Short mmCIF file of C-alpha atoms and ligand atoms in Angstrom, two decimals:
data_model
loop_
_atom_site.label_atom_id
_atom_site.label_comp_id
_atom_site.label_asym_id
_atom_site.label_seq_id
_atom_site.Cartn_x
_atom_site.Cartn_y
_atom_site.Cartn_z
CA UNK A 1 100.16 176.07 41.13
CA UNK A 2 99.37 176.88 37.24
CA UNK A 3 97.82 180.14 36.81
CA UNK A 4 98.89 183.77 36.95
CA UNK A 5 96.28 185.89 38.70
CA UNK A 6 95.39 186.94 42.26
CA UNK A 7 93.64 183.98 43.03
CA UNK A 8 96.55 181.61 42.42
CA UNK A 9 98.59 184.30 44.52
CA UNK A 10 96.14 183.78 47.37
CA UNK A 11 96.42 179.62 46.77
CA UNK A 12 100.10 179.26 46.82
CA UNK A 13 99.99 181.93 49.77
CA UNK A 14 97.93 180.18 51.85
CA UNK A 15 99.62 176.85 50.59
CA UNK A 16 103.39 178.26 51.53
CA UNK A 17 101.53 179.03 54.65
CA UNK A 18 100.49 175.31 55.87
CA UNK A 19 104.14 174.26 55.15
CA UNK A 20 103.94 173.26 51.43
CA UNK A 21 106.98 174.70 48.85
CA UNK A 22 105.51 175.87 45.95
CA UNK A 23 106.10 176.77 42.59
CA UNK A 24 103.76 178.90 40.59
CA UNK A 25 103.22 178.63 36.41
CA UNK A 26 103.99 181.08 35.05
CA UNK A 27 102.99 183.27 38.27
CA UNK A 28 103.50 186.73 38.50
CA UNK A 29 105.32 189.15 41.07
CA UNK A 30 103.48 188.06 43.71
CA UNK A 31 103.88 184.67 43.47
CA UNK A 32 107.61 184.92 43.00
CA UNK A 33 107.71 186.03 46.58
CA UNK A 34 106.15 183.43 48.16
CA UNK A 35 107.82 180.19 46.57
CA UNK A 36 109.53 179.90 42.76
CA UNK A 37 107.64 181.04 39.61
CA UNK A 38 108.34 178.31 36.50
CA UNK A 39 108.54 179.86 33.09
CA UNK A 40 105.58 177.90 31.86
CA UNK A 41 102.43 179.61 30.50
CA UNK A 42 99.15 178.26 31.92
CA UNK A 43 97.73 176.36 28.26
CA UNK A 44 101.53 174.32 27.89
CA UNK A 45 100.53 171.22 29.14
CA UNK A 46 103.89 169.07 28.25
CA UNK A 47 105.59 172.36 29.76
CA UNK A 48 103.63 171.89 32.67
CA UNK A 49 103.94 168.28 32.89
CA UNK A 50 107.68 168.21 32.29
CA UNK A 51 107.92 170.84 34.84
CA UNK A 52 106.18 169.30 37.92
CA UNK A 53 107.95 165.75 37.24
CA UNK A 54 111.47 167.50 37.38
CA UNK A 55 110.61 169.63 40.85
CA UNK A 56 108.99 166.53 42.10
CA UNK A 57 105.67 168.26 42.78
CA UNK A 58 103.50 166.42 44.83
CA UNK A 59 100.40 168.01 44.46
CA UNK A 60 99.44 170.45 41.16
CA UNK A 61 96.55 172.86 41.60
CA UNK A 62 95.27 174.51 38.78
CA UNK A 63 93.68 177.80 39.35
CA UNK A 64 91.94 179.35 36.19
CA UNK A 65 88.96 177.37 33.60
CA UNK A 66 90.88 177.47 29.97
CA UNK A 67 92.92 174.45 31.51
CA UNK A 68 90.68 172.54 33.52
CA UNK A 69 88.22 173.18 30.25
CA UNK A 70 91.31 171.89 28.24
CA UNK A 71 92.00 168.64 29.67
CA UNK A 72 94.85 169.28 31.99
CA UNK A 73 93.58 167.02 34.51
CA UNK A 74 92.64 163.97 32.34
CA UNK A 75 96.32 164.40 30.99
CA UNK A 76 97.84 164.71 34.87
CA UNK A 77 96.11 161.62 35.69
CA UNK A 78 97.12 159.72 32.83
CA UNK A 79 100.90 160.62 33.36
CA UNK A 80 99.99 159.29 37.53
CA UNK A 81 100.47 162.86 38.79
CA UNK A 82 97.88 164.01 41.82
CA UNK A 83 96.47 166.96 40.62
CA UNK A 84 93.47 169.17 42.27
CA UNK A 85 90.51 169.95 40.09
CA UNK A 86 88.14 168.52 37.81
CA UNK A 87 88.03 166.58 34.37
CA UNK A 88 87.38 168.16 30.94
CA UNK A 89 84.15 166.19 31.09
CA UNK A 90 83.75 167.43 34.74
CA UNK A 91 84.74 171.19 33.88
CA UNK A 92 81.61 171.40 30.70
CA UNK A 93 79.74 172.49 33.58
CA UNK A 94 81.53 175.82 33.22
CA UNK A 95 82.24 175.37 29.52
CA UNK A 96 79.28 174.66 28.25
CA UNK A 97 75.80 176.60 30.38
CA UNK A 98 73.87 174.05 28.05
CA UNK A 99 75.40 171.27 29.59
CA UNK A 100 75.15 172.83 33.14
CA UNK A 101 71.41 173.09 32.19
CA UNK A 102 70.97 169.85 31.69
CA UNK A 103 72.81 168.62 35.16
CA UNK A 104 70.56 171.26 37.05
CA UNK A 105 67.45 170.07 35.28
CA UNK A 106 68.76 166.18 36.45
CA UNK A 107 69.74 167.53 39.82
CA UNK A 108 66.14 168.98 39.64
CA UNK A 109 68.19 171.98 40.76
CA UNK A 110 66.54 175.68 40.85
CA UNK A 111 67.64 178.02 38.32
CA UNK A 112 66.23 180.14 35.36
CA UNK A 113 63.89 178.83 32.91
CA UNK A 114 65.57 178.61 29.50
CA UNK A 115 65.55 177.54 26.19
CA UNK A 116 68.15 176.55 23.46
CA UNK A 117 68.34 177.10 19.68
CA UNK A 118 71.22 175.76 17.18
CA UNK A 119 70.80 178.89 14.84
CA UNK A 120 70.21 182.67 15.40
CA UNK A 121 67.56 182.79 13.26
CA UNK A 122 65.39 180.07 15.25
CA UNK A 123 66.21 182.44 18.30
CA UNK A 124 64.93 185.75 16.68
CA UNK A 125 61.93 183.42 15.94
CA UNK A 126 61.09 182.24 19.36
CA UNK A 127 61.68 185.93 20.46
CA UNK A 128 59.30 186.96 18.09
CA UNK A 129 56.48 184.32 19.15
CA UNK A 130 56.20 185.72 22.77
CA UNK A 131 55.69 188.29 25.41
CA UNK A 132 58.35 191.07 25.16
CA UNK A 133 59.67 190.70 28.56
CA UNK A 134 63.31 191.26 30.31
CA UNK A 135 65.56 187.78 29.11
CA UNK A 136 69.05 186.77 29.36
CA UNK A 137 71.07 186.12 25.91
CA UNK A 138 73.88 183.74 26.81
CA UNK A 139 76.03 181.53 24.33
CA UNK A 140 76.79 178.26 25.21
CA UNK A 141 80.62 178.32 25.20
CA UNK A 142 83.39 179.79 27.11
CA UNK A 143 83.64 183.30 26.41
CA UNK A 144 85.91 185.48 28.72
CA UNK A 145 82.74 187.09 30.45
CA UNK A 146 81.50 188.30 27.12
CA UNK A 147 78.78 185.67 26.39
CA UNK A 148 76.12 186.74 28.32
CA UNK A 149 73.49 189.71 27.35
CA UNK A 150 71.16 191.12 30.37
CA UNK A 151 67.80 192.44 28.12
CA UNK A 152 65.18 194.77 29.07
CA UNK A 153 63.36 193.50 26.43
CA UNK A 154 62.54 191.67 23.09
CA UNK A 155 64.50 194.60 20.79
CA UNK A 156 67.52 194.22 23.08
CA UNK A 157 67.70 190.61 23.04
CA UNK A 158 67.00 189.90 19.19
CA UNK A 159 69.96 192.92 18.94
CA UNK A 160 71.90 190.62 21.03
CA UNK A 161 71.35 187.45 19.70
CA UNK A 162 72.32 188.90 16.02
CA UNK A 163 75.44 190.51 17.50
CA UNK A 164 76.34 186.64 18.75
CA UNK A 165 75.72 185.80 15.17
CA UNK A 166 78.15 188.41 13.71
CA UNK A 167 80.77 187.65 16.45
CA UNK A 168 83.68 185.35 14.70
CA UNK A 169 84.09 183.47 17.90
CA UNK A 170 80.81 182.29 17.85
CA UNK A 171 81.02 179.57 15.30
CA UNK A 172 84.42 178.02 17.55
CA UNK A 173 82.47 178.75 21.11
CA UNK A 174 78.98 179.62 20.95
CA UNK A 175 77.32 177.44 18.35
CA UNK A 176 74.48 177.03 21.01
CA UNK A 177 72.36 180.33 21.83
CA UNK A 178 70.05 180.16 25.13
CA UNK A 179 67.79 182.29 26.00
CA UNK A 180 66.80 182.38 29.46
CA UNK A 181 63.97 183.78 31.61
CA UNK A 182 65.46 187.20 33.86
CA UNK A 183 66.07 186.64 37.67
CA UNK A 184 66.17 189.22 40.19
CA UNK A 185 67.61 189.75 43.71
CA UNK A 186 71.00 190.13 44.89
CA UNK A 187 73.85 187.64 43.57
CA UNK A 188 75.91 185.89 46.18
CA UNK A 189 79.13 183.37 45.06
CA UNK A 190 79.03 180.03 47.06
CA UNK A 191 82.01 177.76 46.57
CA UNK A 192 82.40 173.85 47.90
CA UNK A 193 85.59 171.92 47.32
CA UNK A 194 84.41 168.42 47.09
CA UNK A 195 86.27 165.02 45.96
CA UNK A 196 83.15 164.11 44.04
CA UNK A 197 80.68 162.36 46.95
CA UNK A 198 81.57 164.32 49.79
CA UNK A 199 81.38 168.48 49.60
CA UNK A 200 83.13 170.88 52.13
CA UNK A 201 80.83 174.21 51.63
CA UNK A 202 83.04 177.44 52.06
CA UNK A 203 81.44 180.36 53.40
CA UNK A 204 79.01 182.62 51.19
CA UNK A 205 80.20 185.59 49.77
CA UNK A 206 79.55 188.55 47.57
CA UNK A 207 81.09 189.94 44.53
CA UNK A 208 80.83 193.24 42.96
CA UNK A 209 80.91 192.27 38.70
CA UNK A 210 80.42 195.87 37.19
CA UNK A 211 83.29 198.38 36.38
CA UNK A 212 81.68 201.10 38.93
CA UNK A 213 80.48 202.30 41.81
CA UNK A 214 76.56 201.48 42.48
CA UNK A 215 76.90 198.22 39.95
CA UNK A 216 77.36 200.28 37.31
CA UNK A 217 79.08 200.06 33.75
CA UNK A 218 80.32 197.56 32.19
CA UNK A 219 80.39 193.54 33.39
CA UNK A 220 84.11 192.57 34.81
CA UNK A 221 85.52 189.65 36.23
CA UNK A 222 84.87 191.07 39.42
CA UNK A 223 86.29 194.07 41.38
CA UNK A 224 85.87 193.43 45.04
CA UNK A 225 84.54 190.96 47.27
CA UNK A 226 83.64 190.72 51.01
CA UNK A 227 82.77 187.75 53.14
CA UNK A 228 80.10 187.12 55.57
CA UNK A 229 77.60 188.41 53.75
CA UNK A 230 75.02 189.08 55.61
CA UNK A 231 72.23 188.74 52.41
CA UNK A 232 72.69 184.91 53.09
CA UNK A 233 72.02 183.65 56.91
CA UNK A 234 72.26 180.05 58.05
CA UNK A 235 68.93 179.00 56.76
CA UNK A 236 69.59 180.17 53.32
CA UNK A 237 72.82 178.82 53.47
CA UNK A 238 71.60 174.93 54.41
CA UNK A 239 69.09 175.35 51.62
CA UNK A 240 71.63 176.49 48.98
CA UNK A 241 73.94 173.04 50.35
CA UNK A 242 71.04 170.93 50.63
CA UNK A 243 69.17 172.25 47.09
CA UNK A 244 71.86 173.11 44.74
CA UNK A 245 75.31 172.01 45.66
CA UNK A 246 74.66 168.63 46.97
CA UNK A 247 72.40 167.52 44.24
CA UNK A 248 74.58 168.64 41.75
CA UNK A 249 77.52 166.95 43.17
CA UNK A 250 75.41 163.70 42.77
CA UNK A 251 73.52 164.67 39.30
CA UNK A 252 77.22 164.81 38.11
CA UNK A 253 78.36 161.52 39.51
CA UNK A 254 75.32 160.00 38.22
CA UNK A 255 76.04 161.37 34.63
CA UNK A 256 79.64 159.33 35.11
CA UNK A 257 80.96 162.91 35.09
CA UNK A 258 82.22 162.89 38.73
CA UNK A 259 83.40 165.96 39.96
CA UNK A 260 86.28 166.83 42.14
CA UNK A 261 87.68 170.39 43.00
CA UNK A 262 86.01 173.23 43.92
CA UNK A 263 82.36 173.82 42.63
CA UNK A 264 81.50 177.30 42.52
CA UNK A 265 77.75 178.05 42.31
CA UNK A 266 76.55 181.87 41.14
CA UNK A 267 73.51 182.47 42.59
CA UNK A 268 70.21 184.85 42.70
CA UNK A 269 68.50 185.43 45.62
CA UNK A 270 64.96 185.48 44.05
CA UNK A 271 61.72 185.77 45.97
CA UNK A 272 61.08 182.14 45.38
CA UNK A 273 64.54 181.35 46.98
CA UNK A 274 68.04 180.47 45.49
CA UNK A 275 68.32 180.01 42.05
CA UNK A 276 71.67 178.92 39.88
CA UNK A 277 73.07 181.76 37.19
CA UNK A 278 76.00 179.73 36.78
CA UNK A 279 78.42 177.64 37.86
CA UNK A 280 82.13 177.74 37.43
CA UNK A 281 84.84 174.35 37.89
CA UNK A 282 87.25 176.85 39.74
CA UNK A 283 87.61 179.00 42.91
CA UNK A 284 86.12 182.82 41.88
CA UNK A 285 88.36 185.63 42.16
CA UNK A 286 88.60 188.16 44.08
CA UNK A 287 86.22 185.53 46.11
CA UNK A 288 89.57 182.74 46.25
CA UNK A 289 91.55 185.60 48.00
CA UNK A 290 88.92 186.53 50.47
CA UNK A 291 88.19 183.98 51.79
CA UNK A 292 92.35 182.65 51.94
CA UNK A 293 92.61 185.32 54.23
CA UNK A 294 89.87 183.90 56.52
CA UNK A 295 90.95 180.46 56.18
CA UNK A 296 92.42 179.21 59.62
CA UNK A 297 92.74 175.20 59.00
CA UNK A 298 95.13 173.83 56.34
CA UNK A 299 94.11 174.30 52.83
CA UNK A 300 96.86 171.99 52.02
CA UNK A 301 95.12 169.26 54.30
CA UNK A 302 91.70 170.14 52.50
CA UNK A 303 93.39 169.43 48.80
CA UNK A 304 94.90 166.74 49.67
CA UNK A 305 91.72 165.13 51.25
CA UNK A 306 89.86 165.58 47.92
CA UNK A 307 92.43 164.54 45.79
CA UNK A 308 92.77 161.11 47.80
CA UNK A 309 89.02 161.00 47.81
CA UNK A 310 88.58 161.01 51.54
CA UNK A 311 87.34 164.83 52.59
CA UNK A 312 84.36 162.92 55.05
CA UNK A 313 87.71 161.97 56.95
CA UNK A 314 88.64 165.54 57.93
CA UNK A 315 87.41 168.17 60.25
CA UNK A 316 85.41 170.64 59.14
CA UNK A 317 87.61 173.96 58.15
CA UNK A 318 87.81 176.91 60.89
CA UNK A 319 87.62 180.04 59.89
CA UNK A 320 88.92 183.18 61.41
CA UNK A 321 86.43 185.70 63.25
CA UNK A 322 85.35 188.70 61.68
CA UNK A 323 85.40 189.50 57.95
CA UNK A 324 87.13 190.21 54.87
CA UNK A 325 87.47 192.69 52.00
CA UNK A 326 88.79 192.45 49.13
CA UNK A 327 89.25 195.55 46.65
CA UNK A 328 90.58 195.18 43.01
CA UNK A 329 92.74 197.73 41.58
CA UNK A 330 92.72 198.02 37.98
CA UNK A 331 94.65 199.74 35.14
CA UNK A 332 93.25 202.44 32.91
CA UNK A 333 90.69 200.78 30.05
CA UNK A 334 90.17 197.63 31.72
CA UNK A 335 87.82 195.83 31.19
CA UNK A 336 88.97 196.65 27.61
CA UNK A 337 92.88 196.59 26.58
CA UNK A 338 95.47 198.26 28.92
CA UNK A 339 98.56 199.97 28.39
CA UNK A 340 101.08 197.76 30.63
CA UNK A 341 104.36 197.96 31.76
CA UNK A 342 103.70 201.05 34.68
CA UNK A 343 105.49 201.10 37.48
CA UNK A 344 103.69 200.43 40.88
CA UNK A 345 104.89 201.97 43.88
CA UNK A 346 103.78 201.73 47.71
CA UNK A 347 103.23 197.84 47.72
CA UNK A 348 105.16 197.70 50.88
CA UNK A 349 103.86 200.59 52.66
CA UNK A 350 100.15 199.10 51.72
CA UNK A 351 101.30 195.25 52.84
CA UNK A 352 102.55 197.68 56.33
CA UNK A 353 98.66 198.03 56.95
CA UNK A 354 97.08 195.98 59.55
CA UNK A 355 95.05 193.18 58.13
CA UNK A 356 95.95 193.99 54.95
CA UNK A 357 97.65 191.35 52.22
CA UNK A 358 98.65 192.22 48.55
CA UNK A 359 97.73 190.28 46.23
CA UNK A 360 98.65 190.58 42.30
CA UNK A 361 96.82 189.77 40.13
CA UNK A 362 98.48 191.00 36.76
CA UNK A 363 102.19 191.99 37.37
CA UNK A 364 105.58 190.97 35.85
CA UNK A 365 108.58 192.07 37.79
CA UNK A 366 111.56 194.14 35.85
CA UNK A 367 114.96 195.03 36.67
CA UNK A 368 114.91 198.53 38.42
CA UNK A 369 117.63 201.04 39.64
CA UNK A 370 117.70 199.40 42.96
CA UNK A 371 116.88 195.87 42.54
CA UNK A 372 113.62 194.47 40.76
CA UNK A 373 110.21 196.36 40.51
CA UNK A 374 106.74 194.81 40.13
CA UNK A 375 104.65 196.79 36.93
CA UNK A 376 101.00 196.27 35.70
CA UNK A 377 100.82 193.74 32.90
CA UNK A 378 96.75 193.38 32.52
CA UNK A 379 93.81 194.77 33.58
CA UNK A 380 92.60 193.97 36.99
CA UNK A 381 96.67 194.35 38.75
CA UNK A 382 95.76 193.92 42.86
CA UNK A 383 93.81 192.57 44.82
CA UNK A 384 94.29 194.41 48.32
CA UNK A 385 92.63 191.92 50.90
CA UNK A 386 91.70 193.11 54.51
CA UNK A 387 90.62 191.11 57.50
CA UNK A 388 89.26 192.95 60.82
CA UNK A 389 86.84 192.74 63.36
CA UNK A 390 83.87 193.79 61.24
CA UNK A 391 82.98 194.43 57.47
CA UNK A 392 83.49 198.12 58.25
CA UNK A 393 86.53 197.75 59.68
CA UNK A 394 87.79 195.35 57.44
CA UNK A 395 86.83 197.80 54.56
CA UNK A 396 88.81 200.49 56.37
CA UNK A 397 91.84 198.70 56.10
CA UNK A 398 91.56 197.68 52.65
CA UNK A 399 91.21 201.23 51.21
CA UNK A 400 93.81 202.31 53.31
CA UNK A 401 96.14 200.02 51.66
CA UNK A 402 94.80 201.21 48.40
CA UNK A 403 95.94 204.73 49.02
CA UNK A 404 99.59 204.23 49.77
CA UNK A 405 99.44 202.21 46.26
CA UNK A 406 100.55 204.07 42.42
CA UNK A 407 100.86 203.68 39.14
CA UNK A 408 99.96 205.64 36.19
CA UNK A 409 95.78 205.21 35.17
CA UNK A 410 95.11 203.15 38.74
CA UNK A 411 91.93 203.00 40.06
CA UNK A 412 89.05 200.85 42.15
CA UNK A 413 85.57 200.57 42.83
CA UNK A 414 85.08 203.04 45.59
CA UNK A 415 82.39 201.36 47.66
CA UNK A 416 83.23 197.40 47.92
CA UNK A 417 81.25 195.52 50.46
CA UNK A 418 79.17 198.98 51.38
CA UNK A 419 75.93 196.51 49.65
CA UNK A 420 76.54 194.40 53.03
CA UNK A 421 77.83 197.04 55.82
CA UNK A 422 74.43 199.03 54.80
CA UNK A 423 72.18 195.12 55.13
CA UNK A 424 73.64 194.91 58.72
CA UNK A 425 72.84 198.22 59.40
CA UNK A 426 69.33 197.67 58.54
CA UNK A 427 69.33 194.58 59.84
CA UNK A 428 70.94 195.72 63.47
CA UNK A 429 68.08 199.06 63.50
CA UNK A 430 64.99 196.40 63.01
CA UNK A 431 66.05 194.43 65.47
CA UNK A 432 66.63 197.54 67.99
CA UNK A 433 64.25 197.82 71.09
CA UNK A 434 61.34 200.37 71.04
CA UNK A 435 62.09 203.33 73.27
P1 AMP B 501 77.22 184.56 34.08
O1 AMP B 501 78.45 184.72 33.22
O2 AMP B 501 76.30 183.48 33.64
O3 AMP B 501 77.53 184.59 35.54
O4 AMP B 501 76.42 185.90 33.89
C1 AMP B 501 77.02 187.15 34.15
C2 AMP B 501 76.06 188.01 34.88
O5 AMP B 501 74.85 188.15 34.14
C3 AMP B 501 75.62 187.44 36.23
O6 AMP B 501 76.53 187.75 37.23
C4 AMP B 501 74.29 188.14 36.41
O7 AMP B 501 74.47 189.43 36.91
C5 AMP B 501 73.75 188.24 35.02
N1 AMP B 501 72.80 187.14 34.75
C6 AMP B 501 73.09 185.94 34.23
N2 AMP B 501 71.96 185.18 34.12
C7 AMP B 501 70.94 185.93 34.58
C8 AMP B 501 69.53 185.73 34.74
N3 AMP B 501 68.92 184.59 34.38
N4 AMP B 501 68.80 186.75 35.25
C9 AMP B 501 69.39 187.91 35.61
N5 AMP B 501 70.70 188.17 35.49
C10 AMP B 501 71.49 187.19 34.98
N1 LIG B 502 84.31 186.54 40.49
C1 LIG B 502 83.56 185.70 39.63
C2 LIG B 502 84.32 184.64 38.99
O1 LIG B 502 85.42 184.30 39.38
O2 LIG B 502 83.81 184.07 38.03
#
């Protein structure tokens, strides 16, 4: 498993679960306790090469985009390693959203109008020459979350397309600006593992991406997730396989960029149905450890099917009744820098809960009084994960794994998966008899 964050926990979890023995690069606290963490950081490809040859690995997985973006695969593959996940090529749908406009618009896949410009100044321009009117500033290139602008209007968007412009990163990731027409509706994650022809579609789920409660503040990586959702119902969710995944799976194959490993779509819920925002080459997290905790069938078998190019050969994947939550604790200042190194107590009294698994997300375990203690080393640090009979329940149990856990400036989002618990609610009193 390369990677270091909760998601990767989640994988080699589940992984350790259906029998496999795994090793996790560079890993973190977490990982360390369910197989062997490899002193190997994520972006050291020989490392990671020369590593998996000497423990024999069978399978690599590779959890986060800077690799897959990087070439890790194509360099796996060369050496005659089986590794899960897609190309460089593959991964540009993630790397590059002018590239992953151009496989929608083959796909003839729904998603925001848009348009792209090679300088700022044609940008300001083209701003100038129309309607003010709510548009989306994105640059083209990989940039930690950071590369997309939401604008209320022309004045916001020319501000951020000139902030792009002053940004040093922008001439290395961004040389491409696009601006793109403003979709509204709620935002659902659907993910598909596929080995490039055939797609296994995992069940729909919602993320919460700002810092507070009431999608407020500041645009994270995401602090919470719960799974079903109930904004997506089967309908919806055979139009989003039959409209957008599917056709891009073949748009990509047709562009002699196969791709193979887990396509995550990021989707509106417009009035005029489903439309892409984005789409990642990588599970989402905290989606990844959500839905590992509903996961019943192998996700070693599923993997392994992709890799060898035969997933139409296995049975579709059964999932455990009832629901999952998923709340991310973070330190003080994330989404901006962190002080690191704090001490985090209560991990075992939380894991004690019910339902509830621990994930880590950012922690590095130290040498302590009485044997080793995990401490915060980045900004989002858990990722407590809850399964029970309903969202509300399953929500329950999360926070009250969240309470037993400490450390100095910890905190969460307060009301993860309340967005769907109040939807059923609604949902349930419509469909009540008259008295
Ligand atoms: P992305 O990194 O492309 O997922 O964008 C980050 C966030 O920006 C998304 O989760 C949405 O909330 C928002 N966003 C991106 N594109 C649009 C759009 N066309 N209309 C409205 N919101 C958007
Ligand atoms: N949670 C959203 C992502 O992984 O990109």
């Amino acid at each position: 498993m390369v990677g270091s964050g909760a998601r990767e926990h989640a994988l080699a979890w589940k992984l350790a679960r259906d029998g496999a023995e795994v090793f996790t690069a560079p890993g973190n606290a977490g990982t360390a306790a369910v197989g062997e963490n490899l002193p190997v950081a994520a972006d050291d490809f020989p490392g990671l090469l020369a590593a998996a040859r000497k423990h024999a690995c069978e399978l690599t997985v590779v959890g986060p985009e800077a690799p897959l973006v990087g070439g890790i695969v194509d360099l796996f593959h060369r050496e005659g390693m089986r590794v899960f996940g897609p190309t460089a090529a593959a991964a540009r749908i993630e790397g590059s959203k002018a590239f992953c406009k151009q496989i929608l618009r083959r796909g003839d896949v729904p998603t925001a109008l848009h348009r792209e410009f090679r300088s700022a100044a044609g940008a300001v321009e083209y701003l100038e020459s129309r309607d003010d009117m709510p548009v989306v500033v994105k640059a083209d290139g990989l940039a930690a979350g950071k590369g997309v602008v939401v604008c209320a209007g022309r004045a916001e968007a020319v501000e951020a397309v000139n902030a792009l412009a002053r940004d040093p990163q922008f001439a290395v990731a961004a040389r491409t600006i696009l601006i793109e027409e403003r979709l509204d509706g709620p935002e659902v994650s659907v993910m598909a593992v596929t080995d490039g022809r055939t797609i296994v579609t995992l069940p729909p789920l919602q993320d919460h991406k700002a810092a507070h409660d009431g999608d407020v503040g500041p645009n994270t990586g995401g602090m919470g997730a719960y799974c079903p959702t109930p904004f997506v119902d089967a309908a919806t969710s055979a139009e989003i396989e039959a409209r957008i995944l599917v056709p891009t799976v073949h748009a990509m194959r047709r562009s002699n960029v196969p791709f193979h490993g887990v396509l995550f779509a990021g989707l509106m819920l417009t009035p005029q149905g489903p439309k892409v925002l984005e789409f990642n080459a990588r599970f989402g997290d905290p989606e990844c450890e959500t839905l590992m905790a509903l996961l019943d069938s192998s996700l070693l078998e599923i993997l392994d099917a992709a890799v060898d190019r035969r997933l139409e050969s296995i049975a579709v994947p059964t999932w455990r009744p009832g629901a999952a939550v998923t709340v991310v604790m973070a330190s003080e200042g994330y989404p901006g820098p962190v002080a690191k190194g704090r001490a985090i107590r209560g991990l075992d009294e939380a894991a004690a809960v019910d339902g509830v698994t621990v994930f880590h997300a950012a922690t590095r375990a130290v040498a302590g009084p009485d044997g080793p203690v995990a401490v915060n080393d980045g900004g989002r640090t858990l990722a407590v994960t809850a399964v029970g009979d309903s969202l509300a329940n399953a929500k329950r149990r999360a926070y009250s794994a969240v309470r037993c856990i400490r450390w100095d400036g910890a905190w969460c989002r307060k009301d993860i998966a309340d967005k769907g618990i109040d939807r059923e609610r609604i949902a349930a009193a419509a469909t009540e008899p008259e008295r």
